[in-house]
JSON list of C-alpha atoms in Angstrom, two decimals:
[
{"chain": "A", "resi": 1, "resn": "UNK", "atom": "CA", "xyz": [-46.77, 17.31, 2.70]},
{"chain": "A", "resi": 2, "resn": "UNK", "atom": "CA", "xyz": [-47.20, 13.76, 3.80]},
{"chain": "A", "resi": 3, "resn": "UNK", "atom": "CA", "xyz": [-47.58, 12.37, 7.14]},
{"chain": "A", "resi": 4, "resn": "UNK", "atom": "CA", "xyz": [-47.76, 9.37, 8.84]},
{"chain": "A", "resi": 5, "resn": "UNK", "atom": "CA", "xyz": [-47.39, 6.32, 6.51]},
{"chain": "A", "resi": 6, "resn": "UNK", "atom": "CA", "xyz": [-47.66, 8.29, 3.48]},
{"chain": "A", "resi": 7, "resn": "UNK", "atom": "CA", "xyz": [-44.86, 8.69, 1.11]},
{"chain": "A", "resi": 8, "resn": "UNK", "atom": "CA", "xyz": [-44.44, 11.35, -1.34]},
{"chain": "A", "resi": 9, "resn": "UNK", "atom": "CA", "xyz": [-42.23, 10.14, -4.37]},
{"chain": "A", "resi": 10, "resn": "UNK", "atom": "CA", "xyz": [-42.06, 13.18, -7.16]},
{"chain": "A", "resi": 11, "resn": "UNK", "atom": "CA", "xyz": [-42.87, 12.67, -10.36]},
{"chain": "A", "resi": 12, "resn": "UNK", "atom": "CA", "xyz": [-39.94, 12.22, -12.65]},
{"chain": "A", "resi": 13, "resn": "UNK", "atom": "CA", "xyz": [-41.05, 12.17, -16.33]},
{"chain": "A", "resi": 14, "resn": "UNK", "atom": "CA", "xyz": [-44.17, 12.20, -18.55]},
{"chain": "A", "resi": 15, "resn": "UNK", "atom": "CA", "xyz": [-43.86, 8.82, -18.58]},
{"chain": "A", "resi": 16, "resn": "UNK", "atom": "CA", "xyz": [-44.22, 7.90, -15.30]},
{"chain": "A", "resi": 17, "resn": "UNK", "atom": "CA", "xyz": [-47.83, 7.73, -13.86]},
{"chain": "A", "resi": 18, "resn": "UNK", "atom": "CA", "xyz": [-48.07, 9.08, -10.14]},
{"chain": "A", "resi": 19, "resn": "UNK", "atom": "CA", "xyz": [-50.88, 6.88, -7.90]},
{"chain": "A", "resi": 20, "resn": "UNK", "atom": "CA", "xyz": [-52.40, 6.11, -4.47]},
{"chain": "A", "resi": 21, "resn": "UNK", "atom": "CA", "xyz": [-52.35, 2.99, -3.33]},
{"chain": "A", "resi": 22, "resn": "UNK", "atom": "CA", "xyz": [-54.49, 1.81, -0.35]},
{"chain": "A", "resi": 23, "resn": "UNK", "atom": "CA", "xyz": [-55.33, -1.20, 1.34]},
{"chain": "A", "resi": 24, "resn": "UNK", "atom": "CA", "xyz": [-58.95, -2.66, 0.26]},
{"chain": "A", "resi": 25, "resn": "UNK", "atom": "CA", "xyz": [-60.61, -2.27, 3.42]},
{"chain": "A", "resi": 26, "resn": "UNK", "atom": "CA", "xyz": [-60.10, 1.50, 3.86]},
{"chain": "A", "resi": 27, "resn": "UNK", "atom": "CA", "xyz": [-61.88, 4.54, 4.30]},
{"chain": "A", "resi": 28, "resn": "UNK", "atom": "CA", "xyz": [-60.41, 7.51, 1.96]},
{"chain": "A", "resi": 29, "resn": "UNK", "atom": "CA", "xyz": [-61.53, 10.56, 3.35]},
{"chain": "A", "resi": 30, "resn": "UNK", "atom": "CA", "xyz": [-61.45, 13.69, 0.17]},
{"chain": "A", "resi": 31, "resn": "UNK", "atom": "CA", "xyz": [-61.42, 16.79, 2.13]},
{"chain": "A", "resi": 32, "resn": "UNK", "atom": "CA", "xyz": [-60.54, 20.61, 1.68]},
{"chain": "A", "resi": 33, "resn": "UNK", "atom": "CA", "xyz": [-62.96, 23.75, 1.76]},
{"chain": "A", "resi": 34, "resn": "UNK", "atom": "CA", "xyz": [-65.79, 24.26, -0.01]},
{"chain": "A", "resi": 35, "resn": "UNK", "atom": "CA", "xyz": [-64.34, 24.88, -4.09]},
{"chain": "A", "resi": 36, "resn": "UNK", "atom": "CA", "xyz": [-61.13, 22.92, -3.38]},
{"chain": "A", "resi": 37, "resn": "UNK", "atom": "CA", "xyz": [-61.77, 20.55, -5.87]},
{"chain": "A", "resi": 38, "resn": "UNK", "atom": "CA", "xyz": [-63.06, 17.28, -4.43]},
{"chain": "A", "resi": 39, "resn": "UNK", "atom": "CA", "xyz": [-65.62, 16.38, -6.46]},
{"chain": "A", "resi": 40, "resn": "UNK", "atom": "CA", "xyz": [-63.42, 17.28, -9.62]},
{"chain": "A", "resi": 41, "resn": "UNK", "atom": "CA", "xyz": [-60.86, 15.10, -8.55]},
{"chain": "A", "resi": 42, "resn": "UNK", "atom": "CA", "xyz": [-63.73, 12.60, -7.53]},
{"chain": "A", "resi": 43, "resn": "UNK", "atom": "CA", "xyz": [-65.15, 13.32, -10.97]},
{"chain": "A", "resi": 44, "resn": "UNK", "atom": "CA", "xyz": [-61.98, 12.89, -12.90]},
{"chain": "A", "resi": 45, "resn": "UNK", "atom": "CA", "xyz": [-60.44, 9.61, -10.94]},
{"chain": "A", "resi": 46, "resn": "UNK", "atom": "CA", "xyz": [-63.41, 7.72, -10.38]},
{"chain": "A", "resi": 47, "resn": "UNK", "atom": "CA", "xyz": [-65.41, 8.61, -13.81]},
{"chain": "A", "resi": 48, "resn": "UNK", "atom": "CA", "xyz": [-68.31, 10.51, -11.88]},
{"chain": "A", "resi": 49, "resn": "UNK", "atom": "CA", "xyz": [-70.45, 12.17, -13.95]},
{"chain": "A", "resi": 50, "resn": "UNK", "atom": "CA", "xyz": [-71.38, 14.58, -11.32]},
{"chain": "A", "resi": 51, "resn": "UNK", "atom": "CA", "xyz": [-75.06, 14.71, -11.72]},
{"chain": "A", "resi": 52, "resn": "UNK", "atom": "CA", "xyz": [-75.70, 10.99, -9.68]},
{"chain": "A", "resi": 53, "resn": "UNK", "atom": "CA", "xyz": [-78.11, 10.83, -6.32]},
{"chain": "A", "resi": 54, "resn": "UNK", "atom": "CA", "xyz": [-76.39, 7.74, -5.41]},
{"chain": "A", "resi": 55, "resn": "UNK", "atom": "CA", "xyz": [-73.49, 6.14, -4.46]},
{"chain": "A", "resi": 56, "resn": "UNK", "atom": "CA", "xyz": [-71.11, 5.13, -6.95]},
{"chain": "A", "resi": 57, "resn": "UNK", "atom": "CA", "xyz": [-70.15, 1.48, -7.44]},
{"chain": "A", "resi": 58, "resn": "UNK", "atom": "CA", "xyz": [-67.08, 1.98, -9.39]},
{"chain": "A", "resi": 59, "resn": "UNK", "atom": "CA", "xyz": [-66.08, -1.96, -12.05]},
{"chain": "A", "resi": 60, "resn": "UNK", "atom": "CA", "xyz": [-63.46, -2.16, -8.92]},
{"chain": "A", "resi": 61, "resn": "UNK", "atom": "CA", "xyz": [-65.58, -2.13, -6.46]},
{"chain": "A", "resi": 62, "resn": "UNK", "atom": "CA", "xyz": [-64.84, 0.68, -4.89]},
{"chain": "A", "resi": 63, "resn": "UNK", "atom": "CA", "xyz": [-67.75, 2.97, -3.51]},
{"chain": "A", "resi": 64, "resn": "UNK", "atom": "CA", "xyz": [-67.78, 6.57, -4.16]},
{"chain": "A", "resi": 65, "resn": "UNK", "atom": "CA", "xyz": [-69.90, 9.02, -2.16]},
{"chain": "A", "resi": 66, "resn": "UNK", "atom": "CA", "xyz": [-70.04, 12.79, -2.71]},
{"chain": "A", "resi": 67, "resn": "UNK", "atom": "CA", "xyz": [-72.58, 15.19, -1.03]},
{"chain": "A", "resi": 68, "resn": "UNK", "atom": "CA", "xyz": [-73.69, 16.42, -3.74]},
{"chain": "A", "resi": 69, "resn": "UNK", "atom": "CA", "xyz": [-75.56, 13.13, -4.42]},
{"chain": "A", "resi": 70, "resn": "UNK", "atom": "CA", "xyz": [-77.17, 13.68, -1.22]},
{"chain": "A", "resi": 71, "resn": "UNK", "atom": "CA", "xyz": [-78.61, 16.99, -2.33]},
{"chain": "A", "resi": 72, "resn": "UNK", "atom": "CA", "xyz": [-79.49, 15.70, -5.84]},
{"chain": "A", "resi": 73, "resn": "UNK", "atom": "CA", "xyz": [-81.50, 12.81, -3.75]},
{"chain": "A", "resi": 74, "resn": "UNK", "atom": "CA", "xyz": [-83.50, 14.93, -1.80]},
{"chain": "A", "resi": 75, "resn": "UNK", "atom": "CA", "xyz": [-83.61, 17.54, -4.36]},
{"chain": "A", "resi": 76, "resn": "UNK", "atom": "CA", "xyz": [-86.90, 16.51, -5.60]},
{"chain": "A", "resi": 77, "resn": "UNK", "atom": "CA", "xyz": [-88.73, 16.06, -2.96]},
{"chain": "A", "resi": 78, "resn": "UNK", "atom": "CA", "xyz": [-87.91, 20.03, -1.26]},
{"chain": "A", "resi": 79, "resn": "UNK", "atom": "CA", "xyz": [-87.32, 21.63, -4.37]},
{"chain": "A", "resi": 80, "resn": "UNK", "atom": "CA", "xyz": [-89.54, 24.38, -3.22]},
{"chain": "A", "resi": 81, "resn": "UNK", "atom": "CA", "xyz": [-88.16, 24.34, 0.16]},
{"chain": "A", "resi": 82, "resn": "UNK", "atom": "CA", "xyz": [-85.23, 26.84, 0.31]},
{"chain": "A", "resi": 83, "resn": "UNK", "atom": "CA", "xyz": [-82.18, 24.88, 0.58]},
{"chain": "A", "resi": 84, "resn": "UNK", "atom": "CA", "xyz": [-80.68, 26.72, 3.86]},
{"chain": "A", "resi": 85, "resn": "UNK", "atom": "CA", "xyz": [-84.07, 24.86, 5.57]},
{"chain": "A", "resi": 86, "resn": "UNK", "atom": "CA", "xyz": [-83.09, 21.34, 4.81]},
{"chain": "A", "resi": 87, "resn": "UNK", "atom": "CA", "xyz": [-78.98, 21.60, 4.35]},
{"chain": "A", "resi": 88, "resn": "UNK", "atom": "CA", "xyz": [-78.69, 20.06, 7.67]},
{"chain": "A", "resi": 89, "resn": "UNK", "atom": "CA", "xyz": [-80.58, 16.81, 6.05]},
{"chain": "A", "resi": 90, "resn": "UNK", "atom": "CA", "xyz": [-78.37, 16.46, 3.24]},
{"chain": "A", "resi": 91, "resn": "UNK", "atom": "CA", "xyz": [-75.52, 16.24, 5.98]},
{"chain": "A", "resi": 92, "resn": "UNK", "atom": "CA", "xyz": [-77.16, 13.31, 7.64]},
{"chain": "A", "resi": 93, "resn": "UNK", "atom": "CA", "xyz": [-78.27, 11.64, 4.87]},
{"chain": "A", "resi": 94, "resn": "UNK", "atom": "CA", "xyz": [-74.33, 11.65, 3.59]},
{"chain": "A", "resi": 95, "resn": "UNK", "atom": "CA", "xyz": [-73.29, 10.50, 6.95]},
{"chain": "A", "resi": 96, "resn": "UNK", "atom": "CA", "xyz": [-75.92, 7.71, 6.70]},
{"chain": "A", "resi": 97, "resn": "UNK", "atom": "CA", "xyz": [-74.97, 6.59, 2.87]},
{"chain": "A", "resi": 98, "resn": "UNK", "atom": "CA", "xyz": [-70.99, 6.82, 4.43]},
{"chain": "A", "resi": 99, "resn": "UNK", "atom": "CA", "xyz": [-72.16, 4.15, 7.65]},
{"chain": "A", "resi": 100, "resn": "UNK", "atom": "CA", "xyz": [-74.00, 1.98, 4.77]},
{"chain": "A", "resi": 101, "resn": "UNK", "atom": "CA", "xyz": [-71.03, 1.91, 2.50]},
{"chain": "A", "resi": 102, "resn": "UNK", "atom": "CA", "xyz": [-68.35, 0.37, 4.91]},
{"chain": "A", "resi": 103, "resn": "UNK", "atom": "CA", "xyz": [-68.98, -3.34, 4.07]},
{"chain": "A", "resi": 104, "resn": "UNK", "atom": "CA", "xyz": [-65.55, -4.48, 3.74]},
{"chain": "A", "resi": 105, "resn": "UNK", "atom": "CA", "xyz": [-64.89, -2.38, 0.23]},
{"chain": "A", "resi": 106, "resn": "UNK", "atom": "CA", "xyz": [-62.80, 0.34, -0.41]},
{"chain": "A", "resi": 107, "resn": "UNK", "atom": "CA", "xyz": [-64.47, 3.81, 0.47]},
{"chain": "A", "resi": 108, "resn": "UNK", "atom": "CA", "xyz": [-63.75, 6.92, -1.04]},
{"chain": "A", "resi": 109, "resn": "UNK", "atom": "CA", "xyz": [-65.79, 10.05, 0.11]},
{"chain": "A", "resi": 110, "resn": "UNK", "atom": "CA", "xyz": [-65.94, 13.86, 0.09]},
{"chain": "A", "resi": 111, "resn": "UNK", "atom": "CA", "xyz": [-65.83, 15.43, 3.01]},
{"chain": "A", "resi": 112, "resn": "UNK", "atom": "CA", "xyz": [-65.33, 19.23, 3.83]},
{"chain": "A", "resi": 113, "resn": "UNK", "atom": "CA", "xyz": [-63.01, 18.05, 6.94]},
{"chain": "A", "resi": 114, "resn": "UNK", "atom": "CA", "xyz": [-63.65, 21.17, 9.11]},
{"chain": "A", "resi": 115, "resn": "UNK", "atom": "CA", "xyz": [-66.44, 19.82, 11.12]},
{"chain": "A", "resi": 116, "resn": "UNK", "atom": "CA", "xyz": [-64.54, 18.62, 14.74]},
{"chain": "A", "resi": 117, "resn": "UNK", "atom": "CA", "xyz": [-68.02, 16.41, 15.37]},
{"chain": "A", "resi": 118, "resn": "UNK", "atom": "CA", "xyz": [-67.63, 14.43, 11.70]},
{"chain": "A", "resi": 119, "resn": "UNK", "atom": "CA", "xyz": [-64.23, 14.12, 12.23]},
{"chain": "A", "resi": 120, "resn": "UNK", "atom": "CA", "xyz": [-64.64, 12.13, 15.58]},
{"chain": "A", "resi": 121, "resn": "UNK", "atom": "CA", "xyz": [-67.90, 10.45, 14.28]},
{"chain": "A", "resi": 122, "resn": "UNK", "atom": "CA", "xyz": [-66.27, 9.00, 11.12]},
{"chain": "A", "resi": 123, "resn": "UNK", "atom": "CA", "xyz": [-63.21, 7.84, 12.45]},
{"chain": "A", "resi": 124, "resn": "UNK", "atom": "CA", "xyz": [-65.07, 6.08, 15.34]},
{"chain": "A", "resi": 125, "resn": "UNK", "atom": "CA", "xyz": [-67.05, 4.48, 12.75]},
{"chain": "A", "resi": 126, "resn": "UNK", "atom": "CA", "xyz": [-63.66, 3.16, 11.00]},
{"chain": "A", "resi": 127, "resn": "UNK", "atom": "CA", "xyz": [-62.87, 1.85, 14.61]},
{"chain": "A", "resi": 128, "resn": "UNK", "atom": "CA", "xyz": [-66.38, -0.14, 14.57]},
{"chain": "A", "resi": 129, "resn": "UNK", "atom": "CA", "xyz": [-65.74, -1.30, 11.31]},
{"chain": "A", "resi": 130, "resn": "UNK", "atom": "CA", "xyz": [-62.45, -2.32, 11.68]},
{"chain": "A", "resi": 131, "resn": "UNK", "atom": "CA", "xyz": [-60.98, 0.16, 8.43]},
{"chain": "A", "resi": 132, "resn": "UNK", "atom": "CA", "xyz": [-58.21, 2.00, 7.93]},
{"chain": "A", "resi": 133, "resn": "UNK", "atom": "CA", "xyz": [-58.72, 5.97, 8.00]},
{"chain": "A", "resi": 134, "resn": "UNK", "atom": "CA", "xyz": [-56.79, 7.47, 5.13]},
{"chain": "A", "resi": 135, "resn": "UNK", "atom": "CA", "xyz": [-57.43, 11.75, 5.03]},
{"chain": "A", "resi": 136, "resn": "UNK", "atom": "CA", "xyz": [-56.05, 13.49, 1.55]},
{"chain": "A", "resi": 137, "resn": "UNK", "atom": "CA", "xyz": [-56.17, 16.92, 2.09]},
{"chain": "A", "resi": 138, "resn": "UNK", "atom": "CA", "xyz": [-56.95, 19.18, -0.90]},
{"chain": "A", "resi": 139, "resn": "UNK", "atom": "CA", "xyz": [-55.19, 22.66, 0.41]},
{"chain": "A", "resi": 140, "resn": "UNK", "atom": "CA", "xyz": [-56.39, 25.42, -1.64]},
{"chain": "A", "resi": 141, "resn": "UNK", "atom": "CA", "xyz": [-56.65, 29.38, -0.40]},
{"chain": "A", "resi": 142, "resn": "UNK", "atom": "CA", "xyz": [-59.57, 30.93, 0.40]},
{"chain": "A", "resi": 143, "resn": "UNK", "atom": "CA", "xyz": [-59.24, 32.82, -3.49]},
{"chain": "A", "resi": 144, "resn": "UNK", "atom": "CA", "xyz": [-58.75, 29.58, -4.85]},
{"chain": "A", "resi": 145, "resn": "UNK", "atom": "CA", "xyz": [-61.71, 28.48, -3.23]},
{"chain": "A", "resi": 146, "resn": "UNK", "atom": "CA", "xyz": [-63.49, 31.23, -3.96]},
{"chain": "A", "resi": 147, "resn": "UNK", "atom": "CA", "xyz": [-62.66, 31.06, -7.90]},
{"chain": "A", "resi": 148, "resn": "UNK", "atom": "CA", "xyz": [-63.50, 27.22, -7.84]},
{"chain": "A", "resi": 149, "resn": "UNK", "atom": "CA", "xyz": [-67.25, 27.89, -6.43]},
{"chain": "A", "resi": 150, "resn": "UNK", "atom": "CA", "xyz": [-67.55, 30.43, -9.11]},
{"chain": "A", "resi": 151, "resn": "UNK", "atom": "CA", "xyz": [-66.39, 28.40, -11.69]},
{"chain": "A", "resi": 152, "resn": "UNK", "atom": "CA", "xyz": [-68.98, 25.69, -10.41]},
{"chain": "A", "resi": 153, "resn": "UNK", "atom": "CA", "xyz": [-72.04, 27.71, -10.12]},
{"chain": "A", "resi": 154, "resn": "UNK", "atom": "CA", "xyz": [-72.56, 27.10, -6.82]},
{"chain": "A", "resi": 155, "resn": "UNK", "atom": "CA", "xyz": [-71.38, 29.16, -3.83]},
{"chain": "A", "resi": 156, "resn": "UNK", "atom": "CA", "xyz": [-71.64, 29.02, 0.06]},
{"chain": "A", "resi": 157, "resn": "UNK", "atom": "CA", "xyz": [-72.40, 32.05, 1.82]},
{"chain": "A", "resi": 158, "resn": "UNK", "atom": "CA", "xyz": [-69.88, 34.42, 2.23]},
{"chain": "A", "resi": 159, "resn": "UNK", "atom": "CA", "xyz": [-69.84, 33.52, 6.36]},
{"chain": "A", "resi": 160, "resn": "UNK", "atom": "CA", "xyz": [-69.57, 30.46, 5.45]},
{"chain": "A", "resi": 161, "resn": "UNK", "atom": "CA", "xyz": [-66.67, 30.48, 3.07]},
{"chain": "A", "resi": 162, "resn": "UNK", "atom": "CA", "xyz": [-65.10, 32.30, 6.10]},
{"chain": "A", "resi": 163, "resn": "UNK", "atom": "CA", "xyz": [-65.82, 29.81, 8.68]},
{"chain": "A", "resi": 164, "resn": "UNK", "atom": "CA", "xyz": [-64.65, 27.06, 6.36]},
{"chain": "A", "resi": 165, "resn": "UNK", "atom": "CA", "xyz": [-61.80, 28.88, 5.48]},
{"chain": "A", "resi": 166, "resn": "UNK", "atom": "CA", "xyz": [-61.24, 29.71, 9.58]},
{"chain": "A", "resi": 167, "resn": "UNK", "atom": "CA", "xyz": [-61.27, 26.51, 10.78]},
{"chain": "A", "resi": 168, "resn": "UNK", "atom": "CA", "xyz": [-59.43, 24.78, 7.69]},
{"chain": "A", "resi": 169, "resn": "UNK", "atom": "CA", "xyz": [-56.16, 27.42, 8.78]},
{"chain": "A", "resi": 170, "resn": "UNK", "atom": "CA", "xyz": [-56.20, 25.45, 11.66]},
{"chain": "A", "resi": 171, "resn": "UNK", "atom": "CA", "xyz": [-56.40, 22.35, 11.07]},
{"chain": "A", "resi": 172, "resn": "UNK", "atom": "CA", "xyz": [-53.89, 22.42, 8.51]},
{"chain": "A", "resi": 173, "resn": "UNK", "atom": "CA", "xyz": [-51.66, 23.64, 11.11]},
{"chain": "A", "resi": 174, "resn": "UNK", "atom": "CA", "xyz": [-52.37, 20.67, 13.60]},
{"chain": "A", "resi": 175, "resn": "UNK", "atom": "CA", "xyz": [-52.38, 18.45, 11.02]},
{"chain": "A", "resi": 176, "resn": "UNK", "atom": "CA", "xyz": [-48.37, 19.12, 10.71]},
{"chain": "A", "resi": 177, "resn": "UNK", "atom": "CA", "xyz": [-48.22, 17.27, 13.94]},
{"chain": "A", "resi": 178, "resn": "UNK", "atom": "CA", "xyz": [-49.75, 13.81, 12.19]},
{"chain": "A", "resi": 179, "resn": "UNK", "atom": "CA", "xyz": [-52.61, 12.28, 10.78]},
{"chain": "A", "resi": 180, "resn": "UNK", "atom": "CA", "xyz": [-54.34, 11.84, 14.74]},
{"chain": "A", "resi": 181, "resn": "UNK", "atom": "CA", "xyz": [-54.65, 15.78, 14.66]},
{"chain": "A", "resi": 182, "resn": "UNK", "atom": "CA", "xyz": [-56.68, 15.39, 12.14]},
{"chain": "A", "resi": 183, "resn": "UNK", "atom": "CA", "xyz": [-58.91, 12.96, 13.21]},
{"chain": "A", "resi": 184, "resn": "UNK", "atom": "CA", "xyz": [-57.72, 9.92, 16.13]},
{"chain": "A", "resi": 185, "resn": "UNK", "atom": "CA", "xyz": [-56.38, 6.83, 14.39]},
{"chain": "A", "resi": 186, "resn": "UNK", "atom": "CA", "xyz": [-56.05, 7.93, 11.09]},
{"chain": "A", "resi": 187, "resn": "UNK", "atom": "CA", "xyz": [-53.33, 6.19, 9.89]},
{"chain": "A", "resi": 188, "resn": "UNK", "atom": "CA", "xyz": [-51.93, 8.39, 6.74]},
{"chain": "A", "resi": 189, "resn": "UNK", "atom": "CA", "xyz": [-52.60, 11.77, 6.04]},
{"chain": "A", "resi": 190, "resn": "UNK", "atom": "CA", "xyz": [-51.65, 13.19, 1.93]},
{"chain": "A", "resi": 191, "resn": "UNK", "atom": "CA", "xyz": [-52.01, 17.26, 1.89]},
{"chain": "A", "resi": 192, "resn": "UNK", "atom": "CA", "xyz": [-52.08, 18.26, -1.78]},
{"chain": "A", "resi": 193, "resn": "UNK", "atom": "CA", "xyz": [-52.17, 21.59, -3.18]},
{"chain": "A", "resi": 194, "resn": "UNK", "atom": "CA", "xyz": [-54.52, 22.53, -6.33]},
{"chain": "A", "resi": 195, "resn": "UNK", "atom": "CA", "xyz": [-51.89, 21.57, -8.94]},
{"chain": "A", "resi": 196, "resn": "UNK", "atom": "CA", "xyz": [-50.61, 18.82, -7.26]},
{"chain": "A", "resi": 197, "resn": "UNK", "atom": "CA", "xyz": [-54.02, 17.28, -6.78]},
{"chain": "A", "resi": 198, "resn": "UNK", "atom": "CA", "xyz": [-54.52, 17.36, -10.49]},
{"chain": "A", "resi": 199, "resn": "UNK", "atom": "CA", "xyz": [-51.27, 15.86, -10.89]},
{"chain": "A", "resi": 200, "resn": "UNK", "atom": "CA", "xyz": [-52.46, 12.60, -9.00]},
{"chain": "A", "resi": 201, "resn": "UNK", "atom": "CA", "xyz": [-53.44, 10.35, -11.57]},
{"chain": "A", "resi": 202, "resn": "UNK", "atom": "CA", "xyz": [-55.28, 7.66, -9.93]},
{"chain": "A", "resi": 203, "resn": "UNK", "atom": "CA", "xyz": [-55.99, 5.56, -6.62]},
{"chain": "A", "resi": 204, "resn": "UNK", "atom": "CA", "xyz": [-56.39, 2.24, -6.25]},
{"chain": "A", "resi": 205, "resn": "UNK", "atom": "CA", "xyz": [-57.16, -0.74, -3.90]},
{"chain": "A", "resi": 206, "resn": "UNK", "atom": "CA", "xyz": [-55.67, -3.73, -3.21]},
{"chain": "A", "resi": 207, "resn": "UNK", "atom": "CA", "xyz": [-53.74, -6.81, -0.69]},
{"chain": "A", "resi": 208, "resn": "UNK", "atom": "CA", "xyz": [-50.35, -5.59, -1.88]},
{"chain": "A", "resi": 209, "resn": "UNK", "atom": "CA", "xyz": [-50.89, -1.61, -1.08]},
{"chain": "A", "resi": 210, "resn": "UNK", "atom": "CA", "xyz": [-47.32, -0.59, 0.03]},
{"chain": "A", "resi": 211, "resn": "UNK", "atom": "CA", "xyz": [-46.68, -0.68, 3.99]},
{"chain": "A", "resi": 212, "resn": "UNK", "atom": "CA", "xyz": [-44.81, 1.68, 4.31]},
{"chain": "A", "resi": 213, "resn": "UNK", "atom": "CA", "xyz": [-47.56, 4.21, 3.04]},
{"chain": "A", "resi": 214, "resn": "UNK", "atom": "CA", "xyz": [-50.08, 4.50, -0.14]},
{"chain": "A", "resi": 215, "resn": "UNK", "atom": "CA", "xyz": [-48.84, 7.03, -2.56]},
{"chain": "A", "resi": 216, "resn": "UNK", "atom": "CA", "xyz": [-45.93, 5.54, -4.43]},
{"chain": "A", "resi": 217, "resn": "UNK", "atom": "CA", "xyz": [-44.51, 6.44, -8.12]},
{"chain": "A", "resi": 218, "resn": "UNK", "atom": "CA", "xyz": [-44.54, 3.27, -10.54]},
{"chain": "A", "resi": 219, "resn": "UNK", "atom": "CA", "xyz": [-43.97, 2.72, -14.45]},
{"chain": "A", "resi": 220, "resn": "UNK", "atom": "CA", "xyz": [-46.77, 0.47, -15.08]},
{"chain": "A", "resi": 221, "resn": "UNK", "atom": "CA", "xyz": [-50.60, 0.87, -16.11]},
{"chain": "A", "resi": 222, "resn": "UNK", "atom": "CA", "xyz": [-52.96, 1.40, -12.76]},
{"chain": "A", "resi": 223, "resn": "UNK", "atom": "CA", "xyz": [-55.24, -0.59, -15.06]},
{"chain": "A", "resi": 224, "resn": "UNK", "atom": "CA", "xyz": [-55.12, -4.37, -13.96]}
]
């Protein structure tokens, strides 16, 4: 499902590499429940190792941020602080790193999505900043969800898989409408399933990004 300015084209053979294409000064926004896949697809486009407490400066210049690097930042200093306590810092810090990154670059972070008050806060940053607000949903089911936090070792609550998975039913649902129901002024909005997200086999930046919307099927190398 593609909205707004996006464009799905299919993929037609083996030999024809499927890509995102996005205009340098743009904020990508990687959302989709907790054990969607975001910070595998992060991982495997970006070549995050998964174990950083920083940003990511990818050789393009493109600026990766995942929350886990949050956590892993603050990790040791409240090791011995149950993590429930200090969650709620890892959350700002992330939002902080996110305000820090938009310097003109290409932005690509992950984002749950299902928080109303992030939505609104990040796109009014994008306004400030004068970027363009790209969303790419990853839509996976509540047992797919489930499977991929079990497969990572790491696991929300069961409440909070539930709220997650609550509040993701509807936004998926308003997001049908356009990219704004998702968050005001986003300009494209990409809503992948599990398979299809590992199907996508890279984004990029740059002056030439397609107007008529960034995911577009092409024969050559991404490489430039």
């Amino acid at each position: 499902m593609v909205q707004g300015r996006a464009r799905d084209v299919p993929m037609v053979n083996d030999a024809m590499a499927r890509g995102a294409v996005y205009p340098r000064r743009s904020l990508v926004l990687v959302t989709g429940v907790p054990g969607a896949g975001k910070s595998t697809l992060l991982k495997r486009l970006f070549g995050l190792r998964g174990d950083e407490d920083r940003t990511v400066l990818t050789a393009d210049g493109v600026r990766v941020i995942d929350s886990l690097q949050s956590r892993y930042r603050l990790r040791s200093m409240l090791a011995r602080v149950p993590y429930l306590l200090w969650r709620w810092v890892v959350h700002v810090l992330h939002l902080v790193r996110v305000v820090a990154a938009l310097r003109g670059g290409p932005v690509v972070v992950h984002e749950c999505g299902t928080r109303r008050s992030v939505r609104v806060l990040l796109a009014l940053l994008c306004r400030l900043r004068r970027y363009e607000l790209h969303v790419l949903m990853i839509d996976a089911t509540p047992q797919e969800a489930w499977r991929g936090q079990n497969s990572r070792g790491r696991r929300v609550t069961e409440r909070s898989h539930r709220t997650h998975s609550r509040r993701w039913r509807r936004l998926r649902a308003a997001a049908l409408h356009g990219p704004a129901a998702f968050a005001r002024g986003a300009r494209s909005l990409l809503a992948l399933d599990r398979r299809r997200a590992r199907e996508l086999a890279w984004i990029r930046f740059g002056p030439d990004a397609d107007a008529r919307g960034p995911l577009r099927t092409v024969m050559e190398s991404p490489s430039p």
